[in-house]
Coordinates of C-alpha atoms in Angstrom, one line a residue:
M1 CA 8.8 151.6 45.1
K2 CA 12.1 150.0 45.9
T3 CA 15.3 151.8 45.9
R4 CA 16.8 151.4 42.2
V5 CA 20.7 151.1 41.8
K6 CA 22.6 150.6 38.6
V7 CA 26.1 148.7 39.0
I8 CA 28.5 149.5 36.4
F9 CA 31.5 147.2 35.5
P10 CA 34.3 148.6 32.9
A11 CA 35.6 146.0 30.7
N12 CA 38.6 145.8 28.5
E13 CA 38.2 144.9 24.8
P14 CA 38.8 141.3 23.9
G15 CA 42.4 140.5 23.4
Q16 CA 43.6 143.7 25.2
P17 CA 46.5 143.1 27.8
S18 CA 45.9 144.9 31.0
W19 CA 45.1 144.4 34.8
P20 CA 43.5 142.1 36.0
Y21 CA 44.8 140.0 33.0
I22 CA 44.0 139.6 29.2
D23 CA 40.3 138.4 28.3
Y24 CA 39.4 138.6 32.0
D25 CA 35.7 137.4 32.1
V26 CA 33.7 140.5 33.4
E27 CA 30.5 139.2 32.5
A28 CA 31.1 136.0 34.8
R29 CA 32.4 138.4 37.6
S30 CA 29.5 140.8 37.2
K31 CA 27.0 137.8 37.9
Q32 CA 29.0 136.9 41.0
V33 CA 28.9 140.5 42.4
M34 CA 25.1 141.2 41.5
S35 CA 24.3 137.7 43.3
V36 CA 26.0 138.8 46.4
L37 CA 24.3 142.3 46.3
E38 CA 20.8 141.0 45.6
S39 CA 21.3 138.6 48.3
E40 CA 22.5 140.8 51.0
L41 CA 20.2 143.9 49.9
P42 CA 16.9 142.3 48.7
E43 CA 15.3 145.8 49.5
I44 CA 17.0 147.1 46.5
D45 CA 16.2 146.8 43.0
F46 CA 19.8 146.4 40.9
S47 CA 20.4 146.8 37.2
A48 CA 23.7 145.8 35.8
G49 CA 25.6 147.1 32.8
I50 CA 28.9 146.1 31.3
Y51 CA 30.7 148.9 29.2
R52 CA 34.0 148.9 27.3
S53 CA 34.3 152.5 26.5
Q54 CA 33.2 155.9 27.6
E55 CA 30.7 156.1 24.6
Q56 CA 28.9 152.9 25.7
A57 CA 28.6 154.3 29.0
E58 CA 27.3 157.8 27.7
R59 CA 24.7 156.3 25.6
A60 CA 23.2 154.1 28.2
F61 CA 23.2 156.9 30.9
Q62 CA 21.1 159.2 28.7
D63 CA 18.2 156.6 29.3
E64 CA 18.8 156.0 32.9
E65 CA 17.2 157.1 36.3
F66 CA 18.3 155.6 39.5
D67 CA 18.6 156.3 43.1
G68 CA 22.3 155.6 43.2
Y69 CA 25.0 154.3 41.0
L70 CA 27.9 151.7 41.9
V71 CA 30.9 151.7 39.6
Y72 CA 32.9 148.3 40.4
M73 CA 36.1 148.6 38.8
T74 CA 36.9 145.4 37.0
A75 CA 39.1 147.2 34.5
L76 CA 41.5 150.1 34.0
W77 CA 41.6 153.0 31.8
T78 CA 38.6 152.5 29.8
G79 CA 37.1 156.0 30.3
V80 CA 33.9 154.5 31.9
T81 CA 34.7 155.4 35.5
D82 CA 35.6 159.0 34.5
F83 CA 32.2 159.2 32.9
Y84 CA 30.3 158.3 35.9
L85 CA 32.6 160.2 38.3
H86 CA 31.7 163.6 36.5
N87 CA 28.1 162.9 35.6
A88 CA 26.4 160.4 38.0
R89 CA 24.9 161.2 41.5
P90 CA 24.9 159.9 43.9
L91 CA 28.0 157.6 43.0
I92 CA 30.2 155.1 44.8
V93 CA 33.4 153.9 43.0
A94 CA 34.6 150.4 44.3
D95 CA 38.0 148.7 43.2
E96 CA 38.0 145.1 42.5
L97 CA 41.5 144.5 43.8
Y98 CA 44.3 143.9 41.3
A99 CA 41.7 144.9 38.6
G100 CA 41.2 148.5 38.9
S101 CA 43.5 149.5 41.6
G102 CA 45.6 152.0 39.6
G103 CA 42.2 153.7 38.5
I104 CA 40.7 153.7 42.0
L105 CA 43.9 155.7 43.2
R106 CA 43.5 158.2 40.4
V107 CA 39.8 158.4 41.3
N108 CA 40.3 159.1 44.7
S109 CA 42.9 161.7 43.8
L110 CA 40.4 163.3 41.6
I111 CA 37.4 163.3 44.2
K112 CA 39.7 165.3 46.8
E113 CA 41.3 167.6 43.9
E114 CA 37.7 168.5 42.4
D115 CA 35.8 168.3 45.6
L116 CA 33.4 165.6 44.4
P117 CA 30.5 164.2 46.6
V118 CA 31.7 160.6 45.5
V119 CA 32.7 157.8 47.9
G120 CA 35.7 155.8 47.0
L121 CA 36.2 152.2 48.4
A122 CA 39.7 150.2 48.0
S123 CA 38.7 147.1 50.2
S124 CA 39.1 143.4 50.2
D125 CA 36.1 143.0 52.4
F126 CA 33.0 143.1 50.1
Q127 CA 30.9 144.1 53.2
D128 CA 32.4 147.5 52.9
V129 CA 30.6 147.7 49.4
I130 CA 27.4 146.4 50.8
E131 CA 27.3 149.1 53.7
A132 CA 28.1 151.8 51.0
V133 CA 25.3 150.7 48.7
R134 CA 22.9 150.5 51.5
L135 CA 23.3 154.2 51.9
F136 CA 21.4 154.7 48.6
E137 CA 18.3 153.3 50.6
V138 CA 19.0 155.7 53.3
M139 CA 18.7 158.7 50.9
K140 CA 15.6 157.5 49.5
K141 CA 13.9 157.0 52.9
M142 CA 15.0 160.7 53.7
R143 CA 13.3 162.0 50.8
E144 CA 10.3 160.2 51.6
A145 CA 10.2 161.3 55.2
K146 CA 8.5 164.0 57.1
I147 CA 9.4 165.7 60.2
L148 CA 6.4 167.2 62.2
V149 CA 7.5 170.4 64.3
V150 CA 5.4 171.5 67.3
A151 CA 6.0 175.1 67.8
D152 CA 4.1 178.5 67.8
R153 CA 6.5 180.1 65.1
K154 CA 9.5 179.1 63.1
R155 CA 12.4 180.2 64.9
G156 CA 15.7 179.2 66.5
M157 CA 16.3 175.6 65.9
A158 CA 13.4 175.5 63.6
S159 CA 14.1 178.6 61.6
Q160 CA 12.8 178.9 58.1
E161 CA 16.3 179.0 56.9
I162 CA 17.0 175.3 58.5
V163 CA 13.9 174.2 57.2
E164 CA 14.6 174.9 53.8
G165 CA 18.1 173.5 54.2
A166 CA 16.6 170.2 55.5
E167 CA 14.1 170.1 52.5
E168 CA 16.9 171.2 49.9
I169 CA 19.7 168.9 51.0
F170 CA 17.8 165.8 52.0
G171 CA 14.4 166.1 50.2
T172 CA 12.8 165.5 53.7
Q173 CA 9.4 167.6 54.2
V174 CA 9.1 169.5 57.4
A175 CA 5.5 170.5 58.5
L176 CA 4.4 172.6 61.6
I177 CA 1.7 172.5 64.1
D178 CA 1.3 174.9 66.9
S179 CA 0.7 174.2 70.6
D180 CA -3.3 174.7 70.2
A181 CA -3.3 171.7 68.0
L182 CA -1.1 169.6 69.9
K183 CA -3.4 170.4 73.1
A184 CA -6.3 169.2 71.2
Y185 CA -4.6 165.9 70.6
Y186 CA -3.6 165.9 74.3
D187 CA -7.5 166.7 75.2
A188 CA -8.6 163.8 73.0
A189 CA -6.1 161.3 74.2
D190 CA -7.9 157.9 75.6
A191 CA -7.8 158.1 79.4
D192 CA -7.7 154.3 79.9
E193 CA -4.5 153.9 77.3
A194 CA -2.9 156.7 79.0
E195 CA -3.2 154.8 82.4
H196 CA -1.5 151.8 80.9
W197 CA 1.2 153.6 79.7
K198 CA 1.8 155.4 83.0
D199 CA 1.6 152.0 84.9
K200 CA 4.1 150.4 82.2
W201 CA 6.5 152.9 82.9
I202 CA 6.2 152.8 86.4
E203 CA 6.5 149.2 86.7
E204 CA 9.6 148.9 84.4
A205 CA 11.5 151.9 86.1
L206 CA 14.0 150.8 88.5
K207 CA 12.4 153.6 90.8
V208 CA 10.5 157.0 90.4
V209 CA 11.8 159.9 92.3
E210 CA 10.1 163.1 92.1
P211 CA 7.2 162.9 89.7
D212 CA 3.8 161.7 91.4
E213 CA 1.5 159.5 89.3
A214 CA -0.5 162.3 88.1
E215 CA 2.5 163.7 86.4
I216 CA 3.5 160.6 84.8
Q217 CA -0.3 160.2 83.6
R218 CA -0.1 163.7 82.0
S219 CA 3.2 162.6 80.1
A220 CA 1.4 159.4 78.9
R221 CA -1.3 161.6 77.5
M222 CA 1.3 163.8 75.9
Y223 CA 2.9 160.6 74.4
L224 CA -0.5 159.7 72.9
A225 CA -0.9 163.2 71.7
L226 CA 2.3 163.1 69.8
K227 CA 1.8 159.7 68.3
A228 CA -1.7 160.6 67.1
A229 CA -0.2 163.9 65.9
M230 CA 2.3 162.0 63.9
E231 CA -0.1 159.5 62.5
E232 CA -2.5 162.1 61.1
T233 CA 0.2 164.1 59.5
Q234 CA 2.1 161.1 58.3
A235 CA 5.2 162.0 60.1
D236 CA 8.1 159.8 60.5
A237 CA 9.5 162.1 63.3
V238 CA 8.6 164.6 65.7
T239 CA 10.2 167.6 67.6
V240 CA 8.6 170.1 70.0
D241 CA 9.5 173.5 71.3
C242 CA 9.3 171.5 74.9
L243 CA 11.1 174.3 76.9
G244 CA 9.6 177.5 75.3
L245 CA 6.1 176.0 75.3
Y246 CA 6.2 174.5 78.8
Y247 CA 7.8 177.7 80.4
S248 CA 5.1 179.8 78.8
D249 CA 2.3 177.3 80.1
R250 CA 1.2 176.4 76.5
L251 CA 2.3 172.8 77.1
P252 CA 0.2 170.7 79.5
A253 CA 3.1 168.2 80.1
Y254 CA 6.6 167.6 79.3
P255 CA 7.1 165.3 75.9
C256 CA 10.2 163.7 77.7
L257 CA 8.5 160.4 78.2
G258 CA 6.9 160.4 75.1
F259 CA 10.2 160.8 73.0
F260 CA 11.6 157.9 75.3
Q261 CA 8.8 155.7 74.2
L262 CA 8.7 157.0 70.5
N263 CA 12.3 156.3 70.1
N264 CA 12.2 153.0 72.0
E265 CA 9.5 151.9 69.5
G266 CA 11.8 152.6 66.3
L267 CA 10.3 156.0 65.7
T268 CA 12.1 159.5 66.1
G269 CA 11.2 162.0 69.0
V270 CA 13.5 164.8 69.4
C271 CA 13.8 167.7 71.9
E272 CA 13.5 171.5 71.3
A273 CA 12.1 172.0 67.9
D274 CA 15.7 171.1 66.9
V275 CA 15.4 170.5 63.0
D276 CA 19.0 169.8 62.8
S277 CA 19.2 167.1 65.4
T278 CA 16.0 165.7 64.0
I279 CA 17.4 165.2 60.6
T280 CA 20.6 163.7 62.1
Q281 CA 18.8 161.4 64.2
L282 CA 16.5 160.4 61.4
L283 CA 19.9 159.6 59.3
I284 CA 21.1 157.5 62.1
R285 CA 17.9 155.3 62.4
Y286 CA 17.8 154.8 58.7
A287 CA 21.4 153.9 58.4
T288 CA 21.9 151.9 61.5
G289 CA 18.4 150.7 62.7
R290 CA 19.2 152.3 66.2
P291 CA 17.9 155.4 68.0
G292 CA 20.1 158.5 68.4
Y293 CA 20.4 160.2 71.8
V294 CA 20.5 164.0 71.4
S295 CA 22.5 165.8 74.4
D296 CA 24.2 168.8 75.6
P297 CA 27.7 167.5 75.9
V298 CA 30.0 168.5 78.8
I299 CA 33.8 168.2 77.9
D300 CA 36.2 167.2 80.6
T301 CA 39.8 167.4 79.3
A302 CA 41.1 166.3 82.8
S303 CA 39.6 162.8 82.7
G304 CA 39.6 162.6 78.6
Q305 CA 35.9 162.2 78.6
I306 CA 32.9 163.8 77.1
I307 CA 29.7 163.6 79.0
Y308 CA 26.3 163.5 76.9
A309 CA 23.7 165.0 79.1
H310 CA 19.9 165.4 78.4
C311 CA 16.5 164.7 80.2
V312 CA 15.6 162.4 77.3
A313 CA 17.2 159.2 76.4
T314 CA 16.2 155.7 75.0
N315 CA 16.7 152.7 77.0
K316 CA 16.8 150.5 74.0
P317 CA 20.1 151.7 72.5
F318 CA 20.5 148.8 70.0
G319 CA 17.3 149.3 68.6
P320 CA 13.5 148.2 69.3
D321 CA 14.4 144.5 69.2
G322 CA 17.7 144.8 71.2
L323 CA 18.5 144.7 74.8
S324 CA 16.9 147.1 77.3
N325 CA 18.8 148.7 80.1
R326 CA 17.3 150.2 83.3
Y327 CA 16.0 153.7 83.8
I328 CA 14.8 156.1 86.8
I329 CA 11.8 158.4 86.2
R330 CA 12.8 161.7 87.4
S331 CA 11.6 165.5 87.2
H332 CA 13.0 167.7 84.3
A333 CA 16.3 169.0 85.7
E334 CA 16.3 172.5 85.1
D335 CA 13.0 173.5 86.7
G336 CA 12.2 170.5 88.8
K337 CA 9.0 170.0 87.2
G338 CA 7.2 167.5 84.9
A339 CA 8.8 163.9 84.5
S340 CA 11.8 162.9 82.4
V341 CA 14.1 159.8 82.1
Q342 CA 17.3 159.0 83.5
S343 CA 18.7 156.2 81.5
L344 CA 21.4 154.1 82.9
L345 CA 22.9 153.3 79.3
P346 CA 25.3 150.4 78.7
L347 CA 28.9 150.7 79.4
G348 CA 32.0 149.5 77.5
Y349 CA 30.7 150.3 74.0
D350 CA 31.9 152.3 71.0
V351 CA 29.7 155.2 70.2
T352 CA 29.5 157.5 67.3
S353 CA 28.4 161.2 67.8
V354 CA 27.5 163.1 64.8
K355 CA 25.5 166.5 64.0
V356 CA 24.4 167.9 60.7
S357 CA 24.0 171.7 60.1
N358 CA 21.3 172.2 57.5
R359 CA 21.9 176.0 57.3
N360 CA 25.7 175.5 56.7
R361 CA 25.7 172.0 54.8
A362 CA 28.0 170.6 57.4
F363 CA 28.7 167.5 59.3
A364 CA 30.5 166.7 62.5
V365 CA 31.6 163.4 64.0
H366 CA 33.4 162.3 66.9
S367 CA 34.0 158.7 68.5
G368 CA 34.2 157.5 71.9
K369 CA 33.6 154.5 74.3
T370 CA 31.0 154.4 77.3
V371 CA 32.5 154.4 80.6
A372 CA 30.2 155.7 83.4
N373 CA 26.6 156.9 84.0
V374 CA 27.4 159.9 86.0
E375 CA 25.5 160.8 89.1
D376 CA 25.4 164.5 89.8
D377 CA 22.5 166.9 90.6
K378 CA 23.6 169.6 88.3
A379 CA 22.4 169.7 84.6
C380 CA 20.3 167.0 82.8
R381 CA 19.4 163.6 84.3
T382 CA 20.9 161.3 81.9
K383 CA 24.8 161.9 81.7
L384 CA 26.5 159.1 79.8
A385 CA 30.2 159.7 79.9
A386 CA 32.6 158.3 77.0
K387 CA 36.5 158.0 76.9
T388 CA 37.6 160.0 73.9
E389 CA 40.0 162.7 72.5
A390 CA 38.4 165.3 75.0
Q391 CA 40.9 168.1 74.2
K392 CA 40.7 167.7 70.5
I393 CA 36.9 167.8 70.6
F394 CA 37.0 170.9 72.9
D395 CA 39.6 172.5 70.4
N396 CA 37.5 171.5 67.4
Y397 CA 33.9 172.0 68.7
H398 CA 32.3 174.3 66.1
S399 CA 29.5 175.8 68.0
E400 CA 29.0 178.5 65.4
L401 CA 28.2 175.9 62.8
F402 CA 26.4 173.0 64.7
G403 CA 25.2 174.6 68.1
W404 CA 25.5 172.7 71.2
H405 CA 23.5 169.4 70.6
R406 CA 25.2 166.2 69.2
I407 CA 23.5 163.1 68.5
T408 CA 25.0 159.8 69.9
C409 CA 24.5 156.3 68.8
Y410 CA 25.7 152.8 70.0
G411 CA 28.3 151.5 67.5
D412 CA 31.1 152.3 65.5
Y413 CA 29.4 154.0 62.5
R414 CA 31.8 156.6 61.8
Q415 CA 32.7 155.6 58.4
Q416 CA 29.3 154.7 57.2
L417 CA 27.8 158.1 58.4
T418 CA 30.8 160.0 57.2
N419 CA 30.2 158.3 53.6
L420 CA 26.6 159.4 53.7
A421 CA 27.6 163.0 54.4
T422 CA 30.0 162.7 51.5
L423 CA 27.2 161.6 49.3
Y424 CA 25.3 164.6 50.6
D425 CA 28.1 166.9 49.6
L426 CA 28.4 168.1 53.3
D427 CA 31.7 169.7 54.6
I428 CA 33.1 167.1 57.0
F429 CA 34.6 168.1 60.6
E430 CA 36.2 165.4 62.5
E431 CA 35.9 166.9 65.9
D432 CA 38.4 164.4 67.6
R433 CA 41.3 164.5 64.9

């Protein structure tokens, strides 16, 4: 079913002098607004309501069931906005400039004073409204999504507490299979298809350094195993306890190249059975259409940079249909075994880095601009450096809430993702401010 959104237009009584002016034609304006919303967001099913009093709004609300509500303030002091502010969730309130402007200031004050999970907008650019309303569809997709965790028990970043938080906050289902189940998918993988992926990755790589073809073939079988497991369990994302299982000889190959390919295809593959990072990367995927890059950030206050380091990275950071960058096939950095990816990601672009904590109902965000692909034998293979407020991030880095990982996406999506965190009623930590 489509995402269903109700758009509410407050209106004054006929003959009542007020902003925007006496006898303002709210019905005509509502048709204009709805026409733009329906044209720009055809994937959403919209309904409209024009109400002149709180009582009218309350009567209509009793029979309503929508995935999101937008109050578009075409009048002041009707009581309609206040009613939805305290009763409808998730909710966005947007000002029609010179119509509801005094009201939106009051609404925004109430949002902060009462700590309400409501997004307020006061912009002459209607695209800001469109982008905010699009978040209702993201929330619906999260409720319909499933994460597959490959681990031999729920612990660490896939603990029962974190899993329950993901299900409670986002409505996202989390399923678990063990290493024996993944090994069965691996053993059943088609050898010819694995050969195809091995050859494709080698051909498209800038070069191959440590791994031999047999190792890359095993990575290709692991990719096919992960994809088969996702298809059979109807999962939208997969995360594997890769380090724990590989170090204990329960994983026949690292999943790094598999995650690389899944993320390039518009799916979601995440390291280390990290449910928080997987939720975060799903939010990014649904909100932006782009993959996230999970990393262990390294902060360098001398250069004012943060270096996002990991052995898994996409080479299609602008989405499956976007441009590709070059990559090198390397061994996994910590142990020098297996096969992983050093992605030479694009430079000179704005990036947004975020992280959700399901246990703490919190959200971290910071911004930067990519400046270098760092070459250093130490630590993980891909090292993307971004210019940022490094000292502030160092001072504001709440590892006790969010752990080490952050998820970076190309583009300035800070406001959009922060609005999403607001609708989920998460505590927001702006790490670079």
